[in-house]
Coordinates of C-alpha atoms and ligand atoms in Angstrom, one line a residue:
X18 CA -25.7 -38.7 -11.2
X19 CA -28.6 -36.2 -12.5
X20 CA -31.2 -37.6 -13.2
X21 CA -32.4 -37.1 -17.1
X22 CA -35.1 -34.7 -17.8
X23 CA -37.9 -36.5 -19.5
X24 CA -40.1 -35.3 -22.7
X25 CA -43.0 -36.1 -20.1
X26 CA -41.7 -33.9 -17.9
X27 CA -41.1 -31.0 -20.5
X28 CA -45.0 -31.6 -21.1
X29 CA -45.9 -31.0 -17.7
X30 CA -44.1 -27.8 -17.5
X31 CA -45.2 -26.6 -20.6
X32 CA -48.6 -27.6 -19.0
X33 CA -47.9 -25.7 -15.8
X34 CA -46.9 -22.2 -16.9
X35 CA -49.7 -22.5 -19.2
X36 CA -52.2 -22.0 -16.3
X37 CA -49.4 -19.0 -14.5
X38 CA -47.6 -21.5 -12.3
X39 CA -44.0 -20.9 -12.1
X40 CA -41.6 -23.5 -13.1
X41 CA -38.7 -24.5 -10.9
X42 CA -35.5 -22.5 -11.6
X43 CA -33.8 -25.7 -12.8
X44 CA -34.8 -28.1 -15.2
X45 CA -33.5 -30.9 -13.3
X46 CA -35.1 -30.5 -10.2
X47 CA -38.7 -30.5 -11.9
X48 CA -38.1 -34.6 -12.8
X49 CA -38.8 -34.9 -8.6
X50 CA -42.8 -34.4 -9.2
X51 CA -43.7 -36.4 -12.1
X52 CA -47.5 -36.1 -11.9
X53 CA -49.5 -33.2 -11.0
X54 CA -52.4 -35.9 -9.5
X55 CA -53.1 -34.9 -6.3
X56 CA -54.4 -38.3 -5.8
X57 CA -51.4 -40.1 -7.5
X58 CA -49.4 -42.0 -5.0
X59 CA -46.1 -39.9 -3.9
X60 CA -43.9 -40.7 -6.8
X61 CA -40.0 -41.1 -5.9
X62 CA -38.2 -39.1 -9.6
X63 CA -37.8 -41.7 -12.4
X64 CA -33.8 -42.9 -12.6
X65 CA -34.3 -43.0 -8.4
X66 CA -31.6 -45.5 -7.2
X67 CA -33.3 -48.6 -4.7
X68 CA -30.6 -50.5 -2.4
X69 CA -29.7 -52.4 0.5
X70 CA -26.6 -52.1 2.5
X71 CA -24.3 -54.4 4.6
X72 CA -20.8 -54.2 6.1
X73 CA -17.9 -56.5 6.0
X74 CA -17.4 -57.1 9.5
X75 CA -20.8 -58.2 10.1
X76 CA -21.7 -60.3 7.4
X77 CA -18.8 -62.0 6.1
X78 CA -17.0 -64.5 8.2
X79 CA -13.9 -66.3 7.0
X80 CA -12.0 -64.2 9.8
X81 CA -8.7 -66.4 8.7
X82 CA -9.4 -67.2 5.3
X83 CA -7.2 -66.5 2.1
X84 CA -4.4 -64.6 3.9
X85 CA -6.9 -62.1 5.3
X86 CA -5.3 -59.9 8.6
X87 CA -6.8 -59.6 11.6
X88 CA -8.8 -56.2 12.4
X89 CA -9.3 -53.9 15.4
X90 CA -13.0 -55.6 15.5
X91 CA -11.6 -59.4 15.9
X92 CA -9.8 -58.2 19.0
X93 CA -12.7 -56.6 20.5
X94 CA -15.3 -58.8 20.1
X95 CA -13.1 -61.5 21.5
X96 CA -12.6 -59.8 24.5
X97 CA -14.5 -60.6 27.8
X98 CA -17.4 -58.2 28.3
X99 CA -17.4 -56.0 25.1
X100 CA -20.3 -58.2 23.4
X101 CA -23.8 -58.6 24.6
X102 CA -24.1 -61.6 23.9
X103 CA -20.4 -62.9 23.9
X104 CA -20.9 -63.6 20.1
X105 CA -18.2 -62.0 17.4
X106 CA -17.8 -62.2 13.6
X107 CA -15.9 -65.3 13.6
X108 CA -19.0 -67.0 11.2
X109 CA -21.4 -63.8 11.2
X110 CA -23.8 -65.2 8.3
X111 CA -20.8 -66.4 6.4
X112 CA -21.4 -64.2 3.6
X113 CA -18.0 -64.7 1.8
X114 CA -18.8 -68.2 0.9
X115 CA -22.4 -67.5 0.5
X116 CA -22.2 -64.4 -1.6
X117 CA -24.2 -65.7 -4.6
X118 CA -27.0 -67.2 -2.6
X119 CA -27.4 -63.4 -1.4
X120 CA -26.8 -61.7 -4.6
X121 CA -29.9 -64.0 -5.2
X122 CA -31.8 -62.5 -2.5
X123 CA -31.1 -58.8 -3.2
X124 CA -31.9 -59.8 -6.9
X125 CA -35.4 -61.0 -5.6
X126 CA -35.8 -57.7 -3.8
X127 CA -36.1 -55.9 -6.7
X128 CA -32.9 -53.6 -6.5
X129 CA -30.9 -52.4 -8.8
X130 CA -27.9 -50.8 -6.1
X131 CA -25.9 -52.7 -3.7
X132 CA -23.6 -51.2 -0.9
X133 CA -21.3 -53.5 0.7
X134 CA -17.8 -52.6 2.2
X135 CA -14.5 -54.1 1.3
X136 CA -12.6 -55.1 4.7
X137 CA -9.0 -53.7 4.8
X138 CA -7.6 -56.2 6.5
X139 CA -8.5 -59.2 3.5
X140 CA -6.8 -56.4 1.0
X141 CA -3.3 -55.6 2.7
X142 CA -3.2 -57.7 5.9
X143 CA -1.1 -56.0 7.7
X144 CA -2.6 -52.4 7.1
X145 CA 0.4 -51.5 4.6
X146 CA 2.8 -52.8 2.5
X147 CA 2.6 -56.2 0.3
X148 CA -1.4 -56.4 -0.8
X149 CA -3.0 -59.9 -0.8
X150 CA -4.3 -60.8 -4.1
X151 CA -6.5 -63.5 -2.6
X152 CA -8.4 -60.8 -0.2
X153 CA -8.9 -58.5 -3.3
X154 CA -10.4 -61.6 -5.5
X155 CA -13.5 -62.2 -3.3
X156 CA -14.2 -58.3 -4.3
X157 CA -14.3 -59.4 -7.8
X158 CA -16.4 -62.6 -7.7
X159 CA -18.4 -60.5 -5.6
X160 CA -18.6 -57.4 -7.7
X161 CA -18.8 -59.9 -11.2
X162 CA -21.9 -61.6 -9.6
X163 CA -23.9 -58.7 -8.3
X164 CA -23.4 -56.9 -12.4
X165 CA -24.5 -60.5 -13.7
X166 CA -27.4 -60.1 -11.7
X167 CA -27.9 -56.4 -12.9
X168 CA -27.2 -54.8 -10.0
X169 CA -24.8 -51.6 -9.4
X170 CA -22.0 -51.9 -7.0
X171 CA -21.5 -49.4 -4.2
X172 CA -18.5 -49.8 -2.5
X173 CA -17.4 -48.5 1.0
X174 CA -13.8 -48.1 1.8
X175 CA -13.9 -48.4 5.5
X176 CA -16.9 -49.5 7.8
X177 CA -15.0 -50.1 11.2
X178 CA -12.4 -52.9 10.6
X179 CA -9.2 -51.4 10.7
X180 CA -6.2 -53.6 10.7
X181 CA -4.6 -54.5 14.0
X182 CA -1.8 -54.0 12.7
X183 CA -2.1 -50.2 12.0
X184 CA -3.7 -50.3 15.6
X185 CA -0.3 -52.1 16.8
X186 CA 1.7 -49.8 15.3
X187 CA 0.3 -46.4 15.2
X188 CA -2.6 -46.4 17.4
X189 CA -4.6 -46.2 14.8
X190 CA -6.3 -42.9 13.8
X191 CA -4.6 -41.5 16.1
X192 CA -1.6 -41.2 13.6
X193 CA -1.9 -39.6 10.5
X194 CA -0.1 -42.7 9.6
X195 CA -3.0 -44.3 9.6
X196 CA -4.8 -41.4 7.4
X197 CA -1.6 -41.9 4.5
X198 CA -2.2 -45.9 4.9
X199 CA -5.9 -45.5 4.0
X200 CA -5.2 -43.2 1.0
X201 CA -2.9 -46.0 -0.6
X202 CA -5.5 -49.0 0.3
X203 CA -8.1 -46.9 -1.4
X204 CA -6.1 -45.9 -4.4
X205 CA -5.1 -49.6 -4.7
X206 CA -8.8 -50.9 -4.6
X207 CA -10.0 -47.8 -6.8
X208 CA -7.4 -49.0 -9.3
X209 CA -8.1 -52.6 -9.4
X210 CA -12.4 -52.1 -9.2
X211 CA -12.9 -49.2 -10.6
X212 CA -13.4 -50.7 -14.3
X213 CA -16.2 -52.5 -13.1
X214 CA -17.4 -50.1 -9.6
X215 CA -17.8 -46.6 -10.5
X216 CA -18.9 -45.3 -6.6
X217 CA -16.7 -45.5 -3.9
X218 CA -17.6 -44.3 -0.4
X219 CA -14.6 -43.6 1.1
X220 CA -15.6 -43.9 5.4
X221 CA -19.4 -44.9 7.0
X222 CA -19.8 -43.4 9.9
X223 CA -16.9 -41.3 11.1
X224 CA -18.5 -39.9 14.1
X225 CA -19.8 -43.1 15.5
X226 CA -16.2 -44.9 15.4
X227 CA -14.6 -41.8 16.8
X228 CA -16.7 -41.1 19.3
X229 CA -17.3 -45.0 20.7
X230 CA -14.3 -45.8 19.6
X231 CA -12.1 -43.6 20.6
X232 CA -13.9 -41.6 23.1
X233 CA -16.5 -43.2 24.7
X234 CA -15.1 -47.1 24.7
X235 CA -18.2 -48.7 23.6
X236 CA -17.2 -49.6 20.1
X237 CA -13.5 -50.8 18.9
X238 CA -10.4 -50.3 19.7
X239 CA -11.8 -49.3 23.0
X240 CA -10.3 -46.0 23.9
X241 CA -11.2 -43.2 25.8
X242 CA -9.0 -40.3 24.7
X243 CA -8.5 -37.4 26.6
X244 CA -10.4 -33.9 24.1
X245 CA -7.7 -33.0 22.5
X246 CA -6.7 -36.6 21.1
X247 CA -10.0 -37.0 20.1
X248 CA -10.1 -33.9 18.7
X249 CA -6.7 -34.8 16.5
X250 CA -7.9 -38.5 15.8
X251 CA -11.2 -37.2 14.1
X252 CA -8.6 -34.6 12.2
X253 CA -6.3 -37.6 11.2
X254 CA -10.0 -39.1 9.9
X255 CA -11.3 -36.3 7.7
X256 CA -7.1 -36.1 6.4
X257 CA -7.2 -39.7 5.6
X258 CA -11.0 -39.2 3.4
X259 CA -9.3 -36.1 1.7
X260 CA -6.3 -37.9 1.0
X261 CA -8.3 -41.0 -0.5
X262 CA -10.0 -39.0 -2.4
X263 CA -7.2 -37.5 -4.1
X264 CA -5.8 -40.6 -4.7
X265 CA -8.7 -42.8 -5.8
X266 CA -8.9 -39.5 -8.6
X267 CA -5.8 -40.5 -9.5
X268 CA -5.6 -44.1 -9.7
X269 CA -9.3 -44.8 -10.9
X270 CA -10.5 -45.3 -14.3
X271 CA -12.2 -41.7 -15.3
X272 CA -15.6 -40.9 -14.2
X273 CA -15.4 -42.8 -11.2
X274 CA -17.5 -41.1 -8.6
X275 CA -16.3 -41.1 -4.8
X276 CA -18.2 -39.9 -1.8
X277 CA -18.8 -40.7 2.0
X278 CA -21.5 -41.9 4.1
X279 CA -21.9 -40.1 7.2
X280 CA -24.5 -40.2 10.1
X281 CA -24.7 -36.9 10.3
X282 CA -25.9 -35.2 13.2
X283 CA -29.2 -35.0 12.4
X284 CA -30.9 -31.6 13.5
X285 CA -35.0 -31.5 13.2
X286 CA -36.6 -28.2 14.2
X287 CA -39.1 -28.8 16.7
X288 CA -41.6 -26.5 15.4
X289 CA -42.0 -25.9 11.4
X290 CA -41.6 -21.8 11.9
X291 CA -38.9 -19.8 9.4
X292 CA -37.1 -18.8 12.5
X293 CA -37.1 -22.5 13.8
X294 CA -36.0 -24.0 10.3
X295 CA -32.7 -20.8 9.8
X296 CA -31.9 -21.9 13.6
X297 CA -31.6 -25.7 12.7
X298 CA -29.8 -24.9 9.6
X299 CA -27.1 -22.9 11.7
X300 CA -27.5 -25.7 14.2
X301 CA -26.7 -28.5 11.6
X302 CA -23.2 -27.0 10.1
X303 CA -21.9 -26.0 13.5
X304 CA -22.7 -29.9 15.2
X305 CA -21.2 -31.5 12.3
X306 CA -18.7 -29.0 12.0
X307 CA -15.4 -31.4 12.7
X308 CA -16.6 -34.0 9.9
X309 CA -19.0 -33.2 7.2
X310 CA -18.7 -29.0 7.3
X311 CA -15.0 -29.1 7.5
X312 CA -15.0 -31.9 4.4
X313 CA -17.4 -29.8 2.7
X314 CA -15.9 -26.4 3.3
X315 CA -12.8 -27.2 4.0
X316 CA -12.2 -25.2 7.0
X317 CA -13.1 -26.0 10.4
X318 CA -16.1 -23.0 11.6
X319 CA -15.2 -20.6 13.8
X320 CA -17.7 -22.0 16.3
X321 CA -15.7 -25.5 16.5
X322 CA -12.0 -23.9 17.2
X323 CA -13.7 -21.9 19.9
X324 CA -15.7 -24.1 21.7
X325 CA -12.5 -27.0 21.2
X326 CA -10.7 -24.0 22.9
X327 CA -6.7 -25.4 23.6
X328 CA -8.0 -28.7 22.2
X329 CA -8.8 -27.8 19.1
X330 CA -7.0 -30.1 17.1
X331 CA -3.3 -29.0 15.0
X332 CA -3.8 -28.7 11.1
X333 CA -2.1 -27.1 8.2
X334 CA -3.4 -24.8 5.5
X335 CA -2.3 -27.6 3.4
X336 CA -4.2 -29.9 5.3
X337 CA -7.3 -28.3 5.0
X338 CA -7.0 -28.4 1.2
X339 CA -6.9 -32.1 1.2
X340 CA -9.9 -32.5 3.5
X341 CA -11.9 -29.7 1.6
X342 CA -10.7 -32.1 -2.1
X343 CA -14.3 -31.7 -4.5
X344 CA -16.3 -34.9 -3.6
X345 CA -19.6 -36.0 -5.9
X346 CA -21.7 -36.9 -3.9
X347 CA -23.2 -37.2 0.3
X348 CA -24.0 -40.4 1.7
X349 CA -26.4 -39.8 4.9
X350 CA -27.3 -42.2 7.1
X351 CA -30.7 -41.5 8.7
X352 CA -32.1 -43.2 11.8
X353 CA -32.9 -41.1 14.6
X354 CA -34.0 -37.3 15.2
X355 CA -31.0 -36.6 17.4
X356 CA -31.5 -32.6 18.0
X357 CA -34.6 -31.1 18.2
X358 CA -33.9 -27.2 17.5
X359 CA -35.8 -24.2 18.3
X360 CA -34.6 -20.2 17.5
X361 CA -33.2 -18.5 20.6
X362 CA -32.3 -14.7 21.3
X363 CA -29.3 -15.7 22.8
X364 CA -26.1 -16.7 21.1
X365 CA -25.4 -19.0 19.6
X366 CA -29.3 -18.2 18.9
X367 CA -30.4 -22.0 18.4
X368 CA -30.9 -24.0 21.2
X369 CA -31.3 -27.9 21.5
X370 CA -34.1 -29.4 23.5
X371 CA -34.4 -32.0 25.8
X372 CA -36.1 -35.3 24.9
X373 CA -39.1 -36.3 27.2
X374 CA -38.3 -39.6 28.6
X375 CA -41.6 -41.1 26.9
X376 CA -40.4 -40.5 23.5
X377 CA -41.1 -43.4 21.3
X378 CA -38.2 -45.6 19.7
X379 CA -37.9 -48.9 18.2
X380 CA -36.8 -51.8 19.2
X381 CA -33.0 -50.4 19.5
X382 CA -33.4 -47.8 22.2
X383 CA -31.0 -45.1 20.8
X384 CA -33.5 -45.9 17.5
X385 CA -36.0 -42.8 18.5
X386 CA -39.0 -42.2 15.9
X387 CA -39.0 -38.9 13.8
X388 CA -40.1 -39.8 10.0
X389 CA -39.3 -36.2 9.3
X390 CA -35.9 -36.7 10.2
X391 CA -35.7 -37.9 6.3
X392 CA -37.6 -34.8 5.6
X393 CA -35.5 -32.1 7.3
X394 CA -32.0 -33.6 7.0
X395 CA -31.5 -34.4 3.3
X396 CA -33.0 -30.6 2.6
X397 CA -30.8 -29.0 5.0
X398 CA -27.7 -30.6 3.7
X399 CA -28.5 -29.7 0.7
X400 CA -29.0 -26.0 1.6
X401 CA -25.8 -25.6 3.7
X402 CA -23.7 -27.6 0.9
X403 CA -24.3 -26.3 -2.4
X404 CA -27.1 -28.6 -3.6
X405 CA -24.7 -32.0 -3.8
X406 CA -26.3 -35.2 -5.2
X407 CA -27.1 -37.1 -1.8
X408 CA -27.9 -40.8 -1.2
X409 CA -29.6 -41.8 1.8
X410 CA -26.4 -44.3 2.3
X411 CA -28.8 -46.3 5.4
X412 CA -32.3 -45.8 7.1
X413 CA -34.0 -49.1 8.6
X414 CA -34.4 -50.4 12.1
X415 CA -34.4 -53.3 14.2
X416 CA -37.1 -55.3 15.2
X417 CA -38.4 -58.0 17.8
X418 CA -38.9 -60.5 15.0
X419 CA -40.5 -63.7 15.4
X420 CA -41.2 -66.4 13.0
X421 CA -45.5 -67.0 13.5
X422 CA -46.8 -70.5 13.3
X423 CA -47.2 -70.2 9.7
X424 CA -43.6 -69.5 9.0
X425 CA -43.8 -66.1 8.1
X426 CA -42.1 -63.6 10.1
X427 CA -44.6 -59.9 10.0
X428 CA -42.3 -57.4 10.8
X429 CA -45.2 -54.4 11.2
X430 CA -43.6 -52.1 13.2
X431 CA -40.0 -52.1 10.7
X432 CA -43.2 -51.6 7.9
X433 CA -44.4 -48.8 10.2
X434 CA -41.1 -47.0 10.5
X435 CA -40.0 -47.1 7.1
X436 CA -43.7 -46.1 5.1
X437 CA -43.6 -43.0 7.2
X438 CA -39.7 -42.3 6.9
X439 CA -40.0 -42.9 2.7
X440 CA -42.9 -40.7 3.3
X441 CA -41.0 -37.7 4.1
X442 CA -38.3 -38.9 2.0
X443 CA -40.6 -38.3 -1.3
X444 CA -41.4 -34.9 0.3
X445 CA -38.6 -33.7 0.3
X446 CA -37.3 -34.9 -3.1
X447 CA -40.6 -33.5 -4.5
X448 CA -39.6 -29.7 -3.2
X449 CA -36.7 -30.3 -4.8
X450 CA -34.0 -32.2 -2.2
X451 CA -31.4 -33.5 -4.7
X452 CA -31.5 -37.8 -3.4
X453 CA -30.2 -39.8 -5.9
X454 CA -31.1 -43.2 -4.1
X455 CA -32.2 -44.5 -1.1
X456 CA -30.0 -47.7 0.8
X457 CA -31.9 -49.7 2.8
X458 CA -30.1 -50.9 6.1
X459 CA -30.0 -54.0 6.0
X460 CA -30.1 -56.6 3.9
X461 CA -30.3 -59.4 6.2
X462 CA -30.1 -60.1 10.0
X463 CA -25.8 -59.4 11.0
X464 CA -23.8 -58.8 13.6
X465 CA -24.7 -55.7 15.1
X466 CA -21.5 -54.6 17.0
X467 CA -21.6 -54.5 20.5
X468 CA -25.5 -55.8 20.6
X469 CA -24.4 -59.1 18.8
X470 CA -26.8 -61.0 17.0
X471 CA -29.2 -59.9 19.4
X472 CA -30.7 -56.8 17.1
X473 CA -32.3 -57.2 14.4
X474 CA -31.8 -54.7 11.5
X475 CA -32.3 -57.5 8.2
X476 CA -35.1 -57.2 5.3
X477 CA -34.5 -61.2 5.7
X478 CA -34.6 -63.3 8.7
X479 CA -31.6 -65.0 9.2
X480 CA -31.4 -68.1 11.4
X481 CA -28.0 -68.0 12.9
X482 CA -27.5 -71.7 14.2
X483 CA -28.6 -72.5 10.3
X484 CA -27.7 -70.0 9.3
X485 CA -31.0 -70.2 6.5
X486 CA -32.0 -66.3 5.5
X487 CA -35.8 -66.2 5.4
X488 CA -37.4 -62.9 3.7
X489 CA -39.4 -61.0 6.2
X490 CA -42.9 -59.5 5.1
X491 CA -41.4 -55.9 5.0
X492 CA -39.3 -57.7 1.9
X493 CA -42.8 -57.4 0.3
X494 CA -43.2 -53.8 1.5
X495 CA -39.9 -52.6 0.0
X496 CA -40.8 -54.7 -3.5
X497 CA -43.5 -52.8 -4.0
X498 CA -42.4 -49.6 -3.3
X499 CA -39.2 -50.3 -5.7
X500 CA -41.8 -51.2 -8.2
X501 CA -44.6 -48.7 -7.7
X502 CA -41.3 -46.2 -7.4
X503 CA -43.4 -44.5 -4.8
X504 CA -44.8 -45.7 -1.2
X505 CA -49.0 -45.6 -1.0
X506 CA -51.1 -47.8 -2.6
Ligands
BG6_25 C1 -25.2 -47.7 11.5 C2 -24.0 -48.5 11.0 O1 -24.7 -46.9 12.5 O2 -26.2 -48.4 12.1 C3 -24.3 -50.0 10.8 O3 -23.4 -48.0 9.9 C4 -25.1 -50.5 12.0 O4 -23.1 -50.7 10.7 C5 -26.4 -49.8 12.1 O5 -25.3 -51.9 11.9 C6 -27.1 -50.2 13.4 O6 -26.4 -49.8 14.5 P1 -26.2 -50.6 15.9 O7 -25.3 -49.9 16.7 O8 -27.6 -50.7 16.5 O9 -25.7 -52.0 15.5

């Protein structure tokens, strides 16, 4: 996933240590700063991957359609009091028989990358066991349509809907059951996609379903597990990415290139001092310690067994290995600043401050404003994690969006937050952060979990007794920055 260094960019060296100015200790990283015009718009690297992202759950529809199995999301939103709005996925925007209508739309984008997820449940219905051919074919036509159209499939593994019947039986992730049953849906899908999609992410969003899920009961199935559970269900998570890792390696054609998308816990510091940005950095590895540090070190720190004191959760050396398996690349999903760090003289010597009650956010309230959250966080990771290829796997927001009088819908403020957050973006790519691509969150209007169809995170409108998608301005905003390949004018 390098990106190739050009003959223009060999000039431009050439050209720089010409007048004494040192040239970046790899090649590679140079490509990030194409032109030395200080009044050239900020150029994203050439080769720089543009998507859009969706989920299963929320788009698709065809809940009972072609053998598909019921999944720990159907239950939930069907049950009194979970929903805002009392809606569910039943219909969502009916993607599955719409697909080529929106392979259309991300066409018109502009894009060349597209990250959906494949539900589980339309692969093997009942978690394990006999797969269901007809759940794996809408893949296909999927997949077949989006490389007709020129566009690169990303595919994610797992985005929340986890069979019932794994629920049913095991309790979920709360059985390394559950972890084993994952590894042999992803080797299956690997095996039977891979020929034609050559990046899998294995899970989105780890923390969020464990904690809602499992410990906070806001998200499905519900739960609200005493520490130590929680502590072994997010173990029996990183298990079950290790162990699909290994075995989409070994079912997949060669080459293939597997990964994860994780909201990381996103650590800013509050004050751009050396002291401030070596405390965030320590700061960042010890809060993602139980997902991300333990997948990419494959140990758990020192500071996690300690604080998880006679929770900590019960692993094997073995164990560890699997977690820790080589992966190629990090998927982060950045939204909101959710730590602001400063140094401290006392251990653990960074300390997290509190938010003022008047800091700004979007339209979804956890959604809190902080551009340089796609500054900090992509640069950090790549500090703590020896340099990986990263793709900003989601960044967007919702919005209050209208349609005017004219018909147009003027989505400023989602134009607001995304100028200034591919701002910092570029900034950090040009000092040398190694993104590979950026996916924009979301493709169109969906159902947003436990807000319904009441938030609105789409780059098109979507109409949900019509159902009619409608692109919103910001679809012109994002054109031109995918064809510019930079954001300014
Ligand atoms: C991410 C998820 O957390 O944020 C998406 O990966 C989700 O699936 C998006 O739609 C917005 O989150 P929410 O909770 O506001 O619907």
């Amino acid at each position: 996933m390098r990106g190739r260094f050009s003959r223009r960019d060999f000039a431009k060296l050439a050209g720089l240590s010409a007048l004494g100015i040192t040239a970046p200790a790899r090649a590679e990283d140079s490509q990030t700063n194409p032109t030395a015009d200080p009044h050239a718009p900020a150029s994203f690297p050439s080769g720089f991957i543009w998507g859009t992202a969706t989920s299963s759950y929320q788009i698709e529809g065809a809940v009972n359609e072609d053998g598909r199995g019921r999944s720990i999301w159907d239950t939930f939103s069907h049950t009194p009091g979970k929903i805002a709005d009392h809606s569910n996925g039943d219909r969502a925007n009916d993607h599955y028989h719409r697909y080529k209508d929106d392979v259309r739309l991300i066409k018109d984008l502009g894009v060349k990358a597209y990250r959906f997820s494949i539900a589980w449940p339309r692969v093997f219905p009942d978690g394990v066991g006999a797969p269901n051919p007809k759940g794996l074919d809408f893949y296909n036509r999927l997949v077949d349509e989006l490389l007709a159209n020129g566009i690169e499939p990303y595919a994610t593994l797992y985005h929340w809907d986890l069979p019932q019947a794994l629920q049913d039986r095991f309790g979920g992730w709360q059985s390394n059951n559950t972890s084993k049953s994952f590894a042999d849906y992803s080797g299956y899908v690997a095996q039977h996609l891979s020929d034609r999609v050559r990046n899998f992410f294995t899970l989105n969003e780890a923390g969020r379903f464990l904690n809602f899920g499992y410990g906070w009961a806001i998200d499905a199935p519900g739960l609200k597990l005493p520490t130590a559970e929680l502590n072994q269900a997010r173990h029996n998570v990183v298990l079950g990415h290790g162990l699909a890792v290994q075995a989409i390696r070994a079912r997949a054609r060669q080459g293939t290139k597997v990964g994860l998308a994780e909201n990381i816990a996103a650590c800013v510091p509050a004050i751009d001092t050396p002291d401030n940005v070596a405390a965030t950095e320590v700061a960042t590895r010890e809060l993602n310690a139980g997902i991300l540090n333990v997948i990419l070190e494959g140990k758990y720190t020192d500071g996690y067994l300690a604080y998880a004191g006679k929770d900590a959760p019960k692993f094997t050396a073995d164990e560890l290995k699997t977690i820790g398996s080589p992966i190629d690349f990090l998927g982060l999903n950045i939204y909101a600043p959710q730590f602001y760090i400063i140094a401290s003289d006392q251990a653990p010597h960074w300390k997290v401050l509190p938010f003022p009650s008047s800091f700004p956010h979007m339209s979804s309230e956890w959604l809190r404003i902080g551009p340089e959250t796609a500054y900090w966080v992509p640069r950090i990771a790549a500090k703590l994690w020896n340099n990986i290829d990263i793709y900003i796997s989601e960044n967007g927001t919702s919005s209050e969006d209208k349609i005017a009088a004219d018909g147009n819908i003027y989505d400023l403020d989602r134009i607001m937050f995304l100028r200034n957050y591919l701002t910092q973006l570029q900034r950090a790519i040009a000092e040398g952060a190694p993104v590979r691509g950026y996916f924009l969150w979301s493709l169109m209007d969906n159902f947003e979990w436990i807000f319904g169809y009441g938030k609105r995170f789409g780059l098109y409108y979507v109409d949900f007794d019509t159902l009619k998608r409608t692109p919103k301005l910001s679809v012109s905003f994002y054109r031109n920055v995918i064809a510019k390949n930079a954001v300014g004018a």
